[in-house]
Short mmCIF file of C-alpha atoms in Angstrom, two decimals:
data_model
loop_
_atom_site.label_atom_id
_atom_site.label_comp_id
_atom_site.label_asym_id
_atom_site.label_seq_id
_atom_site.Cartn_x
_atom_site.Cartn_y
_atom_site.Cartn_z
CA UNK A 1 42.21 15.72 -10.08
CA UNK A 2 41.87 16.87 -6.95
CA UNK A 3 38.67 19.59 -8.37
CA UNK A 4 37.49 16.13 -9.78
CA UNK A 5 37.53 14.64 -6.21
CA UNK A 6 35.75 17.42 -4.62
CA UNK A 7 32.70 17.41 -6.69
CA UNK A 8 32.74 13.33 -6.02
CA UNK A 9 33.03 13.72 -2.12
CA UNK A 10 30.35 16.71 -2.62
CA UNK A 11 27.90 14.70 -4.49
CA UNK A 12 28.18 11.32 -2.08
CA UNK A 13 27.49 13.96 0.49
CA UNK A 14 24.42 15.19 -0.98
CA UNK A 15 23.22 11.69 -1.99
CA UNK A 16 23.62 10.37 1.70
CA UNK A 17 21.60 13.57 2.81
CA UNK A 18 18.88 13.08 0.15
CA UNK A 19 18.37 9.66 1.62
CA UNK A 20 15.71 8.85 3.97
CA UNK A 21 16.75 7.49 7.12
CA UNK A 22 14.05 5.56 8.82
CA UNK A 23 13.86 6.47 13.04
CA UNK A 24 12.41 4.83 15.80
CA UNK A 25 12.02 6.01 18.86
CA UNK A 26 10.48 3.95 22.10
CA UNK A 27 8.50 6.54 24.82
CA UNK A 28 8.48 5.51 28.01
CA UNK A 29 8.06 6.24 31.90
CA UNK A 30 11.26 7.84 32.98
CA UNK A 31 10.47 6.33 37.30
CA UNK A 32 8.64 3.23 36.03
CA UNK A 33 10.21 2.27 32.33
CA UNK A 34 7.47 1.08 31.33
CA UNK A 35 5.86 2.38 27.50
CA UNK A 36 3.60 5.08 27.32
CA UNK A 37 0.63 4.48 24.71
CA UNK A 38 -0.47 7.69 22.79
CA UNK A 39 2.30 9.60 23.22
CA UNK A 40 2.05 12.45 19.92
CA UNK A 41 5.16 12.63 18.08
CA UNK A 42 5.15 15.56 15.83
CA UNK A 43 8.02 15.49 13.36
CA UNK A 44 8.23 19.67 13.16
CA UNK A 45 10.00 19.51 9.65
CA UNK A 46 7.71 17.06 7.71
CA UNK A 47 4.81 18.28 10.11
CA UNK A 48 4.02 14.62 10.09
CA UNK A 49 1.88 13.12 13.50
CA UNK A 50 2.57 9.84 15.11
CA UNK A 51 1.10 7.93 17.51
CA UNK A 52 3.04 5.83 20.17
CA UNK A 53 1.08 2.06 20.16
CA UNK A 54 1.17 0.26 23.65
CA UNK A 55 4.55 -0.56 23.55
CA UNK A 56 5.61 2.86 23.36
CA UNK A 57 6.64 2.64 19.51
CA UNK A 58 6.90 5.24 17.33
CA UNK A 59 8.42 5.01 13.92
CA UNK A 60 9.13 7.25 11.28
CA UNK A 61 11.20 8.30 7.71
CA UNK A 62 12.81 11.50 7.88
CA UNK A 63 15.68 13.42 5.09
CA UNK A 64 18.12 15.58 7.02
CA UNK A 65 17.37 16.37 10.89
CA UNK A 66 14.62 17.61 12.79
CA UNK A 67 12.77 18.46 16.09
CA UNK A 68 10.33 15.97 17.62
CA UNK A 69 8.16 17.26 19.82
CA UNK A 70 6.53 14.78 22.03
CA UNK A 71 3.44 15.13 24.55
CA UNK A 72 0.88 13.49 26.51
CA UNK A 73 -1.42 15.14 28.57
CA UNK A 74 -0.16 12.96 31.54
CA UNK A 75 3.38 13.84 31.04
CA UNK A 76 5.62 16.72 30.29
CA UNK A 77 6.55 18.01 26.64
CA UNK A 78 9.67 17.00 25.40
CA UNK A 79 12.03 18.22 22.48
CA UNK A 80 14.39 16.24 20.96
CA UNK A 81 16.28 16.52 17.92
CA UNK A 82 16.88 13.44 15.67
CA UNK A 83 20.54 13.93 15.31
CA UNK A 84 21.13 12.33 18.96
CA UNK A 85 19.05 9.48 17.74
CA UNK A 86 21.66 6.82 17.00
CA UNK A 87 20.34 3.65 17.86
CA UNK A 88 18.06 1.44 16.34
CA UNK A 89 15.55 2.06 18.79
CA UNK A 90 16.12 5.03 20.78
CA UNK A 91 13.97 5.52 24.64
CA UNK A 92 12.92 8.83 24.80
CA UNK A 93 11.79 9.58 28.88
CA UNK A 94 9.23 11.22 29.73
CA UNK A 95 8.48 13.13 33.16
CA UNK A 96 5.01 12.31 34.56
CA UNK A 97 2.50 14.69 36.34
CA UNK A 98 -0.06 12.23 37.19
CA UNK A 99 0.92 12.45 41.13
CA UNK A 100 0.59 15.77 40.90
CA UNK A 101 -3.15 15.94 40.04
CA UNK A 102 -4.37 16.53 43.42
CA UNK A 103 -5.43 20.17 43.10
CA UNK A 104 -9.36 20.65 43.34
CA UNK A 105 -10.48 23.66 41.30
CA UNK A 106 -13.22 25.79 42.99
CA UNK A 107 -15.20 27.73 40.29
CA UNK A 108 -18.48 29.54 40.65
CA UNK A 109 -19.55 27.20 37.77
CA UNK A 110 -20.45 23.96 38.03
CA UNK A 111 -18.45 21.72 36.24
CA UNK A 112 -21.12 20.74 33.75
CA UNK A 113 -21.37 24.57 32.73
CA UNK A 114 -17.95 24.82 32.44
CA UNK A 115 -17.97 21.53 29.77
CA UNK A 116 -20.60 23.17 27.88
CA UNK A 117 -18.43 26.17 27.54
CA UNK A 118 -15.68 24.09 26.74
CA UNK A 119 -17.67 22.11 24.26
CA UNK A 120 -18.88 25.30 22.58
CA UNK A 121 -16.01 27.25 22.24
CA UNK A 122 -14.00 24.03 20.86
CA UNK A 123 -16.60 23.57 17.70
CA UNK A 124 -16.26 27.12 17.06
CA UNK A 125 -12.31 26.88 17.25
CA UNK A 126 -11.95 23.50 15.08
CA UNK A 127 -10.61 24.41 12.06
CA UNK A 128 -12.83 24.22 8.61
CA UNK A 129 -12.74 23.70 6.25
CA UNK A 130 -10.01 21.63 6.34
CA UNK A 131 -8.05 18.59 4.53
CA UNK A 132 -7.23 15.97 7.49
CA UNK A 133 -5.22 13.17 5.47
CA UNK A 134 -6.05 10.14 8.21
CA UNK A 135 -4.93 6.60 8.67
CA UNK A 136 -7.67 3.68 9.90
CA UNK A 137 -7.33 0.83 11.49
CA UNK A 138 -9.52 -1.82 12.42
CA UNK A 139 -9.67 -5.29 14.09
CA UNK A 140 -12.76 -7.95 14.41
CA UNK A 141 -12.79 -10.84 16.97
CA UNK A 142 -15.51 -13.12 16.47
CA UNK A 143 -16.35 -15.38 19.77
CA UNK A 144 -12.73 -15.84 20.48
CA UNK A 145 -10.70 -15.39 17.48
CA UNK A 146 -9.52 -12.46 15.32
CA UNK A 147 -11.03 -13.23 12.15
CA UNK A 148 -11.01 -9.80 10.51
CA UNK A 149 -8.53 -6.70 9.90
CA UNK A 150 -9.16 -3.91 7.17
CA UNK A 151 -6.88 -0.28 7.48
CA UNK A 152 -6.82 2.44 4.66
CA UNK A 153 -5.09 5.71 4.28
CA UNK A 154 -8.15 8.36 3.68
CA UNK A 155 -8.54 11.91 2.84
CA UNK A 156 -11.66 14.15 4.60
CA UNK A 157 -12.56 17.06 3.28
CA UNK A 158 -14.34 18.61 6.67
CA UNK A 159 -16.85 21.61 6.22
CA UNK A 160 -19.13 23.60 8.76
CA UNK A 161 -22.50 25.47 8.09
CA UNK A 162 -22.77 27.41 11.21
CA UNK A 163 -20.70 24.98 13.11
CA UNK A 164 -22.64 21.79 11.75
CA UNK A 165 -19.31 19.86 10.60
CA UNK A 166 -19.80 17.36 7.66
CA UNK A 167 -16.87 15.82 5.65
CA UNK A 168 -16.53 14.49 2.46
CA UNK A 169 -14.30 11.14 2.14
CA UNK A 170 -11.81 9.74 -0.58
CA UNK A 171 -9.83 6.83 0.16
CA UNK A 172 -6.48 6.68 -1.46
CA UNK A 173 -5.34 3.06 -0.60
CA UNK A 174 -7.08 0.03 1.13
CA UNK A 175 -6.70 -3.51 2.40
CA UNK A 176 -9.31 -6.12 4.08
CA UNK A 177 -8.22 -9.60 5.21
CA UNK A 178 -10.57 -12.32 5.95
CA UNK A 179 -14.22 -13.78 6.50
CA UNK A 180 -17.44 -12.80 8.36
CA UNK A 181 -20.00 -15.07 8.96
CA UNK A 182 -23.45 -13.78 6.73
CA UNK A 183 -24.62 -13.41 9.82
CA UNK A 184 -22.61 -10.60 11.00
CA UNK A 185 -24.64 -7.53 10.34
CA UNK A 186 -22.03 -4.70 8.86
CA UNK A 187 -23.29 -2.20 11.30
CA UNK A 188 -21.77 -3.99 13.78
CA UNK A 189 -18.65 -4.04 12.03
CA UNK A 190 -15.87 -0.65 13.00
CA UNK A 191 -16.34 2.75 12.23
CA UNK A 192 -19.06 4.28 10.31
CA UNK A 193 -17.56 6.80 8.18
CA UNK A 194 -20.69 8.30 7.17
CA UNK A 195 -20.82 10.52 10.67
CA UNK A 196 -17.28 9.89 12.23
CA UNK A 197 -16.12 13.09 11.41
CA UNK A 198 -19.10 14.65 12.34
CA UNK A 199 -19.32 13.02 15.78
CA UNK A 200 -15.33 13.89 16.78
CA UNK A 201 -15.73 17.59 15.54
CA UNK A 202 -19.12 17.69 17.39
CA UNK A 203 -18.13 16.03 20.56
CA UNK A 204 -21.00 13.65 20.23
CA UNK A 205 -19.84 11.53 22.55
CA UNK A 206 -19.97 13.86 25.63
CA UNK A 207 -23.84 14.58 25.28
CA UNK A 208 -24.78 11.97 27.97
CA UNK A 209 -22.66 14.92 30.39
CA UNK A 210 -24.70 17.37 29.28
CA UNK A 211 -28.25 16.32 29.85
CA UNK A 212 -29.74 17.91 32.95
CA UNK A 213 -30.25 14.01 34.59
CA UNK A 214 -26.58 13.92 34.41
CA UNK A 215 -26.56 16.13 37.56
CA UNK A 216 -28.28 13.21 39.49
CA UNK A 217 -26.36 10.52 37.63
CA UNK A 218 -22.33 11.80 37.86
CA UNK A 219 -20.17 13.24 40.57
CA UNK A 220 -18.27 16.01 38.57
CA UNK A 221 -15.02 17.22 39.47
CA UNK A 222 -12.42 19.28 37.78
CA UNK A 223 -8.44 19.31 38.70
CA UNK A 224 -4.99 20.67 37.89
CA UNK A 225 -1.92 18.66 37.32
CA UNK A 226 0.04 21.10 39.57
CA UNK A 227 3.57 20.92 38.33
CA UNK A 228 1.65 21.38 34.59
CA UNK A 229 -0.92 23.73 34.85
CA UNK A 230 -1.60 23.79 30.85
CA UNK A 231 -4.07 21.21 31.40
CA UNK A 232 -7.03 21.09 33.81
CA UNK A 233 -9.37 17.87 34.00
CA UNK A 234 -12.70 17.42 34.30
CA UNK A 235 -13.98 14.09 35.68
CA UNK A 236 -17.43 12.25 35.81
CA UNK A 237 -17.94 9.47 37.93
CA UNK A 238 -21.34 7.76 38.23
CA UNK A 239 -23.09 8.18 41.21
CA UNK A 240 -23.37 4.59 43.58
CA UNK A 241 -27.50 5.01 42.94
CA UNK A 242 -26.94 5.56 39.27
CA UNK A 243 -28.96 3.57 37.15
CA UNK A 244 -27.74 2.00 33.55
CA UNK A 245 -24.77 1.27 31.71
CA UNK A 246 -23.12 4.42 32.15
CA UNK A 247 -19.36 5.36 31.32
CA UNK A 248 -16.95 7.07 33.42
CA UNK A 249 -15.43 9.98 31.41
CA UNK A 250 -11.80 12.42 31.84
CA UNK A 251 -11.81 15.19 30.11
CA UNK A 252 -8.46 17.39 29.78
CA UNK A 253 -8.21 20.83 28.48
CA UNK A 254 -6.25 23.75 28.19
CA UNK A 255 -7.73 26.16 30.40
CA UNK A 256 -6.01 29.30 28.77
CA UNK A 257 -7.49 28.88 25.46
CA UNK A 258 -10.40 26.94 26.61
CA UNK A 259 -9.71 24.20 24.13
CA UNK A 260 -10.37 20.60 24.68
CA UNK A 261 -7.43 18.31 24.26
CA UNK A 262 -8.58 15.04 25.18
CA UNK A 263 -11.82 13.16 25.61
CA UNK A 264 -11.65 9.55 27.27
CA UNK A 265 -14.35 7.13 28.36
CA UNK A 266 -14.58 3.33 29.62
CA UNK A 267 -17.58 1.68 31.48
CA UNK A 268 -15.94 0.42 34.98
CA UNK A 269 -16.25 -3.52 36.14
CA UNK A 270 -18.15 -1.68 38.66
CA UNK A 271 -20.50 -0.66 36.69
CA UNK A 272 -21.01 -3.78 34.75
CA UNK A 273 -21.50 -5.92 37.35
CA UNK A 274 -24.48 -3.76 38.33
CA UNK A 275 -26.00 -4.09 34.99
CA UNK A 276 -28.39 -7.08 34.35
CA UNK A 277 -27.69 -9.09 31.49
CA UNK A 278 -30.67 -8.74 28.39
CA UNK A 279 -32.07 -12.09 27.17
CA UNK A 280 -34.38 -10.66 24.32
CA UNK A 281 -33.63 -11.99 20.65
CA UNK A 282 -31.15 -9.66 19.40
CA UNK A 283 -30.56 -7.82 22.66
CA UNK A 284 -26.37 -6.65 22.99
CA UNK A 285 -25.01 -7.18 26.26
CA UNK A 286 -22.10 -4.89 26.57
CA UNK A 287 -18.79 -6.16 28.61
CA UNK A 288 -16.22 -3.54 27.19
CA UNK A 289 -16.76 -0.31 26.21
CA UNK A 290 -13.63 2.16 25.79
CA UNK A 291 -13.09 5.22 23.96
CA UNK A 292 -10.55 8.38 23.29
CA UNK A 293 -9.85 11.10 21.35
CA UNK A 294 -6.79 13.69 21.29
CA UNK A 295 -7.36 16.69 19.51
CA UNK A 296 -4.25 19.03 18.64
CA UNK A 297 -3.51 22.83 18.97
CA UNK A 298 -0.52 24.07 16.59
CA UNK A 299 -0.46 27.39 16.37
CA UNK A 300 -4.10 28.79 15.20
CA UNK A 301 -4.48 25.54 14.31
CA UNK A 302 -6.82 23.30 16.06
CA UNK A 303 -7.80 19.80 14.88
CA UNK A 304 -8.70 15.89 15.51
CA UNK A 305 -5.47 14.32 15.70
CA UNK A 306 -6.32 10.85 16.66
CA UNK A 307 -9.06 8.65 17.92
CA UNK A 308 -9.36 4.92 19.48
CA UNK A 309 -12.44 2.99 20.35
CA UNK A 310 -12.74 -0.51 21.86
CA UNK A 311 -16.43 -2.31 22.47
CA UNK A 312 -17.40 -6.08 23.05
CA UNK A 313 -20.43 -7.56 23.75
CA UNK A 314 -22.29 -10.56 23.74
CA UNK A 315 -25.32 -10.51 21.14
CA UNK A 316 -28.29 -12.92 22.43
CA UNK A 317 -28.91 -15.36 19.37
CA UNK A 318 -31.52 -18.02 18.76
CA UNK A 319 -30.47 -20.66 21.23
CA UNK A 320 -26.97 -19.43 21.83
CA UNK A 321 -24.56 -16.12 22.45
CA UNK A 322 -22.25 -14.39 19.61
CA UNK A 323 -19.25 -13.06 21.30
CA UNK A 324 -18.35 -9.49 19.28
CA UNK A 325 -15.77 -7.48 19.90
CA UNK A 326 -14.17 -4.23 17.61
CA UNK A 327 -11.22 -2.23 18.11
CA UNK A 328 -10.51 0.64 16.09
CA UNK A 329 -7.52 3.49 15.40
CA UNK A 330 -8.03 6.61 13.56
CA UNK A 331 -4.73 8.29 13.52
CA UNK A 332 -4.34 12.14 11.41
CA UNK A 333 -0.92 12.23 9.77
CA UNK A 334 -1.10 15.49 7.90
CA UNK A 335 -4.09 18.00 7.60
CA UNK A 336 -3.72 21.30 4.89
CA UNK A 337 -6.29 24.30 4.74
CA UNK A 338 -6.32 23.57 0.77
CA UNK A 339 -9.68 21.92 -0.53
CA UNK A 340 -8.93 18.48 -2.76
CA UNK A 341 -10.72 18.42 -6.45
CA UNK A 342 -12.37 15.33 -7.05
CA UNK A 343 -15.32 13.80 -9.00
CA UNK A 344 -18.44 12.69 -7.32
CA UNK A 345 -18.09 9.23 -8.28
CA UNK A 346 -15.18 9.08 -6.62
CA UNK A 347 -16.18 9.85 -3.13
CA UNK A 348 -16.62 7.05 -0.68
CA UNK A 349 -20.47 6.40 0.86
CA UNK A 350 -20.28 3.14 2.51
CA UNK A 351 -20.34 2.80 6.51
CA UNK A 352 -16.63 1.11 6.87
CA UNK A 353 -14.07 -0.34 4.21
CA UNK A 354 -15.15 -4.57 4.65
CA UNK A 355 -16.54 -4.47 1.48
CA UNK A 356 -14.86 -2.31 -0.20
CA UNK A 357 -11.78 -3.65 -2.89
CA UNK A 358 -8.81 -3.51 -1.99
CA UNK A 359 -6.39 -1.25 -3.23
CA UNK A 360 -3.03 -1.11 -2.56
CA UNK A 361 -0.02 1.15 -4.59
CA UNK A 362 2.37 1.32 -1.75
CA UNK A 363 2.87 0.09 1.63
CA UNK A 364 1.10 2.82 2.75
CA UNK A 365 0.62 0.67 6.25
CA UNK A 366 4.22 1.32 6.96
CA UNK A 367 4.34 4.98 6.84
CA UNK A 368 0.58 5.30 8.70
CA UNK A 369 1.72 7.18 11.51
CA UNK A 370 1.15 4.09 13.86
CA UNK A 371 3.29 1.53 14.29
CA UNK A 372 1.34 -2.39 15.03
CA UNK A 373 2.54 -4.17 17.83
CA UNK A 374 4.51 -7.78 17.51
CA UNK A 375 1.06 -8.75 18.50
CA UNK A 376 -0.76 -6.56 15.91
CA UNK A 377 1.36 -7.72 13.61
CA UNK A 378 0.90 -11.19 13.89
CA UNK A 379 -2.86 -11.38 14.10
CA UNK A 380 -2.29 -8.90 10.73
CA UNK A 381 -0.02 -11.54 9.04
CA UNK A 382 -2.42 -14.93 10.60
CA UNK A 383 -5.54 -13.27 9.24
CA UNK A 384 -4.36 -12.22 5.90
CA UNK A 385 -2.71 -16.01 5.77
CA UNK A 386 -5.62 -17.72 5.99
CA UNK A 387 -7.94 -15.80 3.19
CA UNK A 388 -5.01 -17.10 0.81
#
C-alpha cells in the first residue's frame, strides 16, 4: 500500500511538471512605472525570444523553470528566474541608463567612417546560412479606420554569396481579416517579403548615412551610456539647412565586438512641417514615418531578432486625398543553423500575405512571441467581425 502510494504521489508529481504553465511578465520603468516597449525576453531553456508590446507585456508557456534574461539597450540586463514568478502578471523593473548618455566620444574617425565599419563588419558577422522561424504582424488603416489585419508564423531560410544575403520563405500558418478597396494598390500594403530579409541583413535602411551628401545634410554624433558602456550610440540629426524629407536616425552598438544592436529612425514634426505638401496625381505625402530593428548577439551567434515599421501618408487622388497608414511587427522566435527541405512549389513568392489563404492549424497567434495590446486586440477581433 504504501509502495502503491508512492508511485501515485510520484507520477502526479511528474504530470504537474510535464504541464505547461503559461507566464506573464509586465517590464517596466523601475523610477517612472511606466511599460517599457521592446524589452527582449529570452526564455534561456526553450531559447524562445519575446518581445515586450507597449504596455510592457510579455507572455509565454514554459515546462519546469528557467532563466529570463531581459534587455533593452536603454536599460540594464536583468536575470530572473521563473520560479519567483507567482502572480498572474508579474512587474519585472528595470534600471535605466538613458540619463547617463551624456558622454561625447572623441575618435579620430568621423562618425560616418565609423558606421561604415560598423555596417561592414555586422554583414560579415550575421550568421548564414541560417533558419530564422519569424512571426508577422500587420495592420491597415484606411482614411480613419482599421480595415485590415493579416499575421503568419514563417520560416526563412537566409543565405549569403559573398555577403549578398537572400532568403527563401515558407509560411507555416496564416490569417487575413477584412476588405480593401480595388483601389488600394498591394504595394502599398505591409511588408514585401520578397527583399525584407535582404534589406535587415544588409542594413538597407542606413544607406541615406552613408552617401557623401550626408556630411552636409546630418550632424553626427556618437555617445556612451556611462553607467553601461556595452553600448555606444551613434546619432544623425538633420542639419537646420537640410533639404527633403529626411529621418533622424540612433544607432546603438556594441563597441567591443563592433556589432550593431539596434537601428531606429522617425522623420521629426520638425521636419515635416518644412516639407511642402505634393499635389501631382498619385504623389504620397508622407506624415509618419517610423522604423526599428534589434538585432541579437548570443554567443557566436548574431542575428535579426525583431523589426517594427510605422508609415502614413496621404496619397493625392482624382479630386480628393486617401489617408494610408501601415504598421508592421516582425518578431524572430527561434532561429537553428539546420537548412529546412522543402519543394519548390511550396515556397512563398508574393510581396505580403493579403492575398494569400488562410491557413490556420493552431493558434499559432498566441504563442508568436508578441503579445497584442487590449487595443490590438480589439481592432483584431472588430476587423475579423465584420468580414463574417
Amino acid at each position: 500500500m504504501k509502495r502503491n502510494f508512492t508511485l501515485f504521489f510520484l507520477f502526479i508529481s511528474l504530470h504537474l511538471f510535464s504541464q505547461s504553465v503559461e507566464k506573464t511578465i509586465i517590464v517596466k520603468d523601475i523610477d517612472s512605472n511606466q511599460p517599457i516597449q521592446d524589452a527582449t525576453v529570452y526564455v534561456v531553456k526553450s531559447k524562445q525570444t519575446l518581445l515586450s508590446n507597449s504596455e510592457g507585456i510579455a507572455t509565454f508557456e514554459l515546462k519546469g523553470g528557467s532563466n529570463l534574461i531581459i534587455s533593452h539597450t536603454s536599460y540594464l540586463e536583468s536575470t530572473v528566474r521563473t520560479s519567483v514568478l507567482k502572480e498572474k502578471e508579474n512587474v519585472i523593473y528595470l534600471k535605466s541608463n538613458l540619463n547617463d548618455l551624456d558622454e561625447i566620444i572623441l575618435s579620430k574617425q568621423h562618425p560616418q567612417k565609423v558606421l561604415k565599419s560598423l555596417i561592414r563588419n555586422s554583414v560579415n558577422q550575421l550568421i548564414a546560412p541560417v533558419r530564422l522561424k519569424v512571426y508577422s504582424r500587420e495592420f491597415f488603416k484606411l482614411n480613419g479606420s482599421y480595415s485590415y489585419y493579416t499575421d503568419g508564423l514563417m520560416n526563412f531560410q537566409i543565405f549569403s554569396k559573398s555577403k549578398d544575403f537572400k532568403s527563401t520563405i515558407l509560411v507555416e500558418q496564416n490569417r487575413s481579416f477584412g476588405l480593401v478597396e480595388e483601389e488600394i494598390n498591394n504595394n502599398l500594403l505591409g511588408y514585401n517579403f520578397n527583399n525584407i530579409m535582404e534589406n535587415y541583413y544588409n542594413f538597407k535602411y542606413l544607406n541615406a548615412l552613408l552617401e557623401p551628401k550626408a556630411l552636409k545634410e546630418y550632424d553626427f554624433l556618437i555617445k556612451v551610456y556611462s553607467s553601461n558602456k556595452e553600448y555606444y550610440v551613434i546619432s544623425a540629426k538633420p542639419l537646420n539647412n537640410a533639404v527633403g524629407l529626411l529621418d533622424d536616425f540612433e544607432v546603438v552598438y556594441n563597441p567591443e565586438k563592433k556589432l550593431i544592436i539596434e537601428v531606429s529612425s522617425v522623420i521629426s514634426p520638425m521636419t515635416l512641417a518644412k516639407v511642402k505638401n505634393k499635389t501631382t496625381l498619385g504623389s504620397k505625402n508622407i506624415y509618419k514615418s517610423i522604423f526599428k530593428t534589434i538585432y541579437r548577439i548570443d554567443g557566436s551567434d548574431y542575428y535579426l531578432m525583431s523589426s517594427k515599421e510605422e508609415i502614413g501618408f496621404e496619397r493625392v487622388d482624382k479630386n480628393r486625398t486617401t489617408e494610408i497608414e501601415v504598421r508592421n511587427y516582425f518578431v524572430t522566435t527561434n532561429f537553428s543553423n539546420q537548412n529546412y527541405s522543402f519543394e519548390e512549389s511550396d515556397v512563398f513568392k508574393d510581396k505580403n500575405l493579403f492575398n494569400k489563404k488562410n491557413k490556420i492549424l493552431t493558434d499559432y497567434w498566441t504563442d508568436s512571441g508578441l503579445v497584442p495590446t487590449d487595443e490590438e486586440f480589439e481592432i483584431i477581433k472588430s476587423i475579423e467581425l465584420r468580414q463574417e
